[in-house]
Protein backbone atom coordinates (compact mmCIF):
# COMPACT_ATOMS: atom_id res chain seq x y z
CA UNK A 1 0.00 0.00 0.00
CA UNK A 2 1.07 3.57 -0.42
CA UNK A 3 -0.02 7.11 -0.93
CA UNK A 4 -0.89 9.05 -4.02
CA UNK A 5 2.06 10.80 -5.64
CA UNK A 6 1.42 13.45 -8.27
CA UNK A 7 3.24 13.01 -11.55
CA UNK A 8 4.53 15.78 -13.74
CA UNK A 9 3.50 17.06 -17.13
CA UNK A 10 4.86 16.33 -20.54
CA UNK A 11 5.90 13.34 -22.59
CA UNK A 12 7.50 10.60 -20.56
CA UNK A 13 10.95 9.56 -21.78
CA UNK A 14 11.64 5.87 -21.76
CA UNK A 15 8.02 4.72 -21.70
CA UNK A 16 7.71 1.49 -23.67
CA UNK A 17 4.37 2.11 -25.36
CA UNK A 18 3.03 2.94 -28.78
CA UNK A 19 -0.34 3.15 -30.50
CA UNK A 20 -0.30 -0.30 -32.09
CA UNK A 21 -2.64 -3.01 -30.93
CA UNK A 22 -0.59 -5.88 -29.53
CA UNK A 23 -1.89 -9.40 -29.13
CA UNK A 24 -0.74 -10.47 -25.68
CA UNK A 25 -2.15 -13.87 -26.50
CA UNK A 26 1.07 -14.56 -28.41
CA UNK A 27 2.99 -14.65 -25.13
CA UNK A 28 3.75 -11.99 -22.57
CA UNK A 29 6.64 -9.60 -23.02
CA UNK A 30 7.39 -6.23 -21.51
CA UNK A 31 6.49 -4.53 -24.79
CA UNK A 32 3.17 -6.34 -25.21
CA UNK A 33 2.15 -5.72 -21.60
CA UNK A 34 3.11 -2.03 -21.78
CA UNK A 35 1.19 -1.57 -25.01
CA UNK A 36 -1.87 -3.26 -23.53
CA UNK A 37 -1.67 -1.10 -20.39
CA UNK A 38 -1.36 2.02 -22.53
CA UNK A 39 -4.81 1.30 -23.94
CA UNK A 40 -6.03 1.38 -20.32
CA UNK A 41 -4.40 4.82 -19.88
CA UNK A 42 -1.64 3.29 -17.77
CA UNK A 43 1.83 4.36 -18.85
CA UNK A 44 4.93 2.38 -17.91
CA UNK A 45 8.25 4.15 -17.53
CA UNK A 46 11.27 1.86 -17.32
CA UNK A 47 14.51 3.10 -15.80
CA UNK A 48 17.65 1.02 -16.27
CA UNK A 49 20.85 3.06 -15.79
CA UNK A 50 23.55 1.73 -18.10
CA UNK A 51 26.31 1.85 -15.49
CA UNK A 52 24.33 0.55 -12.50
CA UNK A 53 23.12 -3.01 -11.71
CA UNK A 54 19.57 -1.86 -11.06
CA UNK A 55 16.27 -1.17 -12.75
CA UNK A 56 12.91 0.26 -11.78
CA UNK A 57 9.43 0.82 -13.16
CA UNK A 58 7.07 3.72 -12.67
CA UNK A 59 3.38 3.17 -13.37
CA UNK A 60 1.51 6.33 -14.26
CA UNK A 61 -2.16 6.94 -14.92
CA UNK A 62 -2.96 9.41 -17.70
CA UNK A 63 -5.52 11.95 -16.55
CA UNK A 64 -8.36 13.05 -18.85
CA UNK A 65 -7.44 15.90 -21.19
CA UNK A 66 -9.63 18.90 -21.94
CA UNK A 67 -11.67 17.76 -24.93
CA UNK A 68 -12.56 21.36 -25.74
CA UNK A 69 -8.92 22.21 -26.30
CA UNK A 70 -8.07 23.22 -29.86
CA UNK A 71 -4.42 22.28 -29.54
CA UNK A 72 -2.77 19.94 -31.99
CA UNK A 73 -2.10 16.36 -30.94
CA UNK A 74 1.57 17.07 -30.32
CA UNK A 75 0.72 19.99 -28.04
CA UNK A 76 -1.87 17.89 -26.23
CA UNK A 77 0.74 15.24 -25.51
CA UNK A 78 3.02 17.87 -24.03
CA UNK A 79 0.24 19.07 -21.75
CA UNK A 80 -0.86 15.58 -20.70
CA UNK A 81 -0.92 15.13 -16.94
CA UNK A 82 -0.20 11.92 -15.08
CA UNK A 83 -0.68 10.52 -11.61
CA UNK A 84 2.04 8.22 -10.36
CA UNK A 85 0.18 5.18 -9.05
CA UNK A 86 3.03 2.74 -8.54
CA UNK A 87 6.77 2.30 -8.32
CA UNK A 88 9.08 -0.69 -7.93
CA UNK A 89 12.89 -0.67 -7.65
CA UNK A 90 15.21 -3.65 -7.97
CA UNK A 91 18.92 -4.43 -7.71
CA UNK A 92 20.62 -7.12 -9.78
CA UNK A 93 23.22 -9.03 -7.78
CA UNK A 94 26.13 -10.74 -9.58
CA UNK A 95 26.86 -14.44 -9.46
CA UNK A 96 28.74 -15.30 -6.28
CA UNK A 97 30.26 -18.76 -6.08
CA UNK A 98 27.62 -21.42 -6.74
CA UNK A 99 24.81 -18.87 -6.43
CA UNK A 100 23.36 -17.62 -9.70
CA UNK A 101 22.54 -14.00 -10.43
CA UNK A 102 19.48 -12.79 -8.61
CA UNK A 103 17.17 -9.81 -8.37
CA UNK A 104 16.39 -8.14 -5.06
CA UNK A 105 13.19 -6.11 -4.87
CA UNK A 106 14.27 -3.10 -2.83
CA UNK A 107 11.19 -0.88 -2.74
CA UNK A 108 7.54 -1.04 -3.80
CA UNK A 109 4.84 1.62 -3.66
CA UNK A 110 1.31 1.01 -4.90
CA UNK A 111 -1.47 3.54 -4.52
CA UNK A 112 -5.02 2.47 -3.74
CA UNK A 113 -7.22 3.01 -6.77
CA UNK A 114 -10.09 4.11 -4.52
CA UNK A 115 -7.91 6.97 -3.24
CA UNK A 116 -7.06 8.02 -6.77
CA UNK A 117 -10.65 7.98 -7.96
CA UNK A 118 -11.77 10.03 -4.97
CA UNK A 119 -9.15 12.71 -5.69
CA UNK A 120 -9.55 12.94 -9.47
CA UNK A 121 -13.07 13.89 -10.56
CA UNK A 122 -14.42 12.29 -13.71
CA UNK A 123 -11.70 9.66 -13.78
CA UNK A 124 -12.49 6.02 -14.45
CA UNK A 125 -10.04 3.13 -14.47
CA UNK A 126 -10.66 -0.15 -16.26
CA UNK A 127 -8.77 -2.51 -13.95
CA UNK A 128 -9.44 -6.20 -13.59
CA UNK A 129 -10.55 -7.21 -10.07
CA UNK A 130 -7.81 -9.86 -10.15
CA UNK A 131 -5.04 -7.50 -11.24
CA UNK A 132 -4.17 -4.46 -9.17
CA UNK A 133 -1.27 -2.04 -9.25
CA UNK A 134 1.00 -4.31 -7.19
CA UNK A 135 0.40 -7.26 -9.52
CA UNK A 136 1.23 -5.15 -12.60
CA UNK A 137 4.47 -3.95 -11.00
CA UNK A 138 5.42 -7.48 -9.98
CA UNK A 139 4.69 -8.83 -13.45
CA UNK A 140 6.93 -6.19 -15.03
CA UNK A 141 9.78 -7.22 -12.72
CA UNK A 142 9.27 -10.90 -13.56
CA UNK A 143 9.36 -10.17 -17.30
CA UNK A 144 12.48 -8.00 -16.93
CA UNK A 145 14.20 -10.70 -14.86
CA UNK A 146 13.31 -13.38 -17.39
CA UNK A 147 14.69 -11.23 -20.23
CA UNK A 148 17.95 -10.91 -18.28
CA UNK A 149 18.18 -14.67 -17.84
CA UNK A 150 17.62 -14.48 -14.08
CA UNK A 151 15.67 -17.29 -12.43
CA UNK A 152 15.49 -16.04 -8.83
CA UNK A 153 13.79 -12.91 -7.51
CA UNK A 154 13.90 -12.17 -3.79
CA UNK A 155 11.78 -9.86 -1.70
CA UNK A 156 11.10 -9.26 1.98
CA UNK A 157 7.53 -9.29 3.24
CA UNK A 158 8.21 -6.69 5.90
CA UNK A 159 6.87 -7.47 9.37
CA UNK A 160 6.29 -4.11 11.04
CA UNK A 161 2.52 -4.56 11.38
CA UNK A 162 0.83 -7.94 11.74
CA UNK A 163 -2.09 -7.58 9.33
CA UNK A 164 0.04 -5.91 6.70
CA UNK A 165 2.64 -8.68 6.99
CA UNK A 166 -0.06 -11.32 6.53
CA UNK A 167 -1.38 -9.54 3.43
CA UNK A 168 2.10 -9.28 1.92
CA UNK A 169 3.01 -12.94 2.47
CA UNK A 170 -0.37 -14.08 1.17
CA UNK A 171 -0.02 -11.90 -1.92
CA UNK A 172 3.49 -13.16 -2.67
CA UNK A 173 2.59 -16.81 -2.14
CA UNK A 174 -0.35 -16.41 -4.50
CA UNK A 175 2.13 -15.29 -7.15
CA UNK A 176 4.18 -18.45 -6.56
CA UNK A 177 6.74 -17.22 -4.01
CA UNK A 178 8.30 -19.63 -1.54
CA UNK A 179 9.41 -18.86 2.01
CA UNK A 180 13.19 -18.81 2.40
CA UNK A 181 13.59 -17.84 6.06
CA UNK A 182 12.28 -15.40 8.62
CA UNK A 183 14.50 -12.39 9.24
CA UNK A 184 14.11 -11.64 12.92
CA UNK A 185 15.65 -9.40 15.56
CA UNK A 186 18.30 -11.88 16.73
CA UNK A 187 22.02 -11.91 16.06
CA UNK A 188 21.59 -14.78 13.58
CA UNK A 189 19.59 -12.44 11.30
CA UNK A 190 21.99 -9.50 11.53
CA UNK A 191 23.38 -9.92 8.00
CA UNK A 192 19.90 -10.22 6.50
CA UNK A 193 18.73 -7.13 8.38
CA UNK A 194 21.67 -5.16 7.02
CA UNK A 195 20.76 -6.27 3.49
CA UNK A 196 16.99 -5.81 3.74
CA UNK A 197 16.69 -3.04 6.30
CA UNK A 198 14.14 -4.70 8.55
CA UNK A 199 12.53 -7.89 9.72
CA UNK A 200 10.06 -10.07 7.87
CA UNK A 201 9.73 -13.17 5.73
CA UNK A 202 12.37 -13.45 3.02
CA UNK A 203 10.71 -14.96 -0.04
CA UNK A 204 11.92 -16.24 -3.40
CA UNK A 205 10.07 -16.52 -6.68
CA UNK A 206 10.79 -18.03 -10.08
CA UNK A 207 9.94 -15.38 -12.71
CA UNK A 208 8.64 -17.90 -15.25
CA UNK A 209 6.40 -19.48 -12.63
CA UNK A 210 4.89 -16.10 -11.73
CA UNK A 211 4.40 -15.15 -15.38
CA UNK A 212 2.62 -18.46 -16.03
CA UNK A 213 0.27 -17.82 -13.13
CA UNK A 214 -0.75 -14.33 -14.20
CA UNK A 215 -0.77 -14.74 -17.98
CA UNK A 216 -4.28 -16.27 -18.14
CA UNK A 217 -5.57 -13.60 -15.75
CA UNK A 218 -4.20 -10.86 -18.00
CA UNK A 219 -5.70 -12.54 -21.05
CA UNK A 220 -9.13 -12.66 -19.40
CA UNK A 221 -8.82 -8.96 -18.62
CA UNK A 222 -7.92 -8.20 -22.24
CA UNK A 223 -10.82 -10.23 -23.63
CA UNK A 224 -13.34 -8.63 -21.28
CA UNK A 225 -12.37 -5.12 -22.42
Coordinates of C-alpha atoms in Angstrom, one line a residue, residues 85-182:
X85 CA 0.2 5.2 -9.0
X86 CA 3.0 2.7 -8.5
X87 CA 6.8 2.3 -8.3
X88 CA 9.1 -0.7 -7.9
X89 CA 12.9 -0.7 -7.6
X90 CA 15.2 -3.6 -8.0
X91 CA 18.9 -4.4 -7.7
X92 CA 20.6 -7.1 -9.8
X93 CA 23.2 -9.0 -7.8
X94 CA 26.1 -10.7 -9.6
X95 CA 26.9 -14.4 -9.5
X96 CA 28.7 -15.3 -6.3
X97 CA 30.3 -18.8 -6.1
X98 CA 27.6 -21.4 -6.7
X99 CA 24.8 -18.9 -6.4
X100 CA 23.4 -17.6 -9.7
X101 CA 22.5 -14.0 -10.4
X102 CA 19.5 -12.8 -8.6
X103 CA 17.2 -9.8 -8.4
X104 CA 16.4 -8.1 -5.1
X105 CA 13.2 -6.1 -4.9
X106 CA 14.3 -3.1 -2.8
X107 CA 11.2 -0.9 -2.7
X108 CA 7.5 -1.0 -3.8
X109 CA 4.8 1.6 -3.7
X110 CA 1.3 1.0 -4.9
X111 CA -1.5 3.5 -4.5
X112 CA -5.0 2.5 -3.7
X113 CA -7.2 3.0 -6.8
X114 CA -10.1 4.1 -4.5
X115 CA -7.9 7.0 -3.2
X116 CA -7.1 8.0 -6.8
X117 CA -10.7 8.0 -8.0
X118 CA -11.8 10.0 -5.0
X119 CA -9.2 12.7 -5.7
X120 CA -9.6 12.9 -9.5
X121 CA -13.1 13.9 -10.6
X122 CA -14.4 12.3 -13.7
X123 CA -11.7 9.7 -13.8
X124 CA -12.5 6.0 -14.4
X125 CA -10.0 3.1 -14.5
X126 CA -10.7 -0.2 -16.3
X127 CA -8.8 -2.5 -13.9
X128 CA -9.4 -6.2 -13.6
X129 CA -10.6 -7.2 -10.1
X130 CA -7.8 -9.9 -10.2
X131 CA -5.0 -7.5 -11.2
X132 CA -4.2 -4.5 -9.2
X133 CA -1.3 -2.0 -9.2
X134 CA 1.0 -4.3 -7.2
X135 CA 0.4 -7.3 -9.5
X136 CA 1.2 -5.2 -12.6
X137 CA 4.5 -3.9 -11.0
X138 CA 5.4 -7.5 -10.0
X139 CA 4.7 -8.8 -13.5
X140 CA 6.9 -6.2 -15.0
X141 CA 9.8 -7.2 -12.7
X142 CA 9.3 -10.9 -13.6
X143 CA 9.4 -10.2 -17.3
X144 CA 12.5 -8.0 -16.9
X145 CA 14.2 -10.7 -14.9
X146 CA 13.3 -13.4 -17.4
X147 CA 14.7 -11.2 -20.2
X148 CA 18.0 -10.9 -18.3
X149 CA 18.2 -14.7 -17.8
X150 CA 17.6 -14.5 -14.1
X151 CA 15.7 -17.3 -12.4
X152 CA 15.5 -16.0 -8.8
X153 CA 13.8 -12.9 -7.5
X154 CA 13.9 -12.2 -3.8
X155 CA 11.8 -9.9 -1.7
X156 CA 11.1 -9.3 2.0
X157 CA 7.5 -9.3 3.2
X158 CA 8.2 -6.7 5.9
X159 CA 6.9 -7.5 9.4
X160 CA 6.3 -4.1 11.0
X161 CA 2.5 -4.6 11.4
X162 CA 0.8 -7.9 11.7
X163 CA -2.1 -7.6 9.3
X164 CA 0.0 -5.9 6.7
X165 CA 2.6 -8.7 7.0
X166 CA -0.1 -11.3 6.5
X167 CA -1.4 -9.5 3.4
X168 CA 2.1 -9.3 1.9
X169 CA 3.0 -12.9 2.5
X170 CA -0.4 -14.1 1.2
X171 CA 0.0 -11.9 -1.9
X172 CA 3.5 -13.2 -2.7
X173 CA 2.6 -16.8 -2.1
X174 CA -0.4 -16.4 -4.5
X175 CA 2.1 -15.3 -7.2
X176 CA 4.2 -18.4 -6.6
X177 CA 6.7 -17.2 -4.0
X178 CA 8.3 -19.6 -1.5
X179 CA 9.4 -18.9 2.0
X180 CA 13.2 -18.8 2.4
X181 CA 13.6 -17.8 6.1
X182 CA 12.3 -15.4 8.6

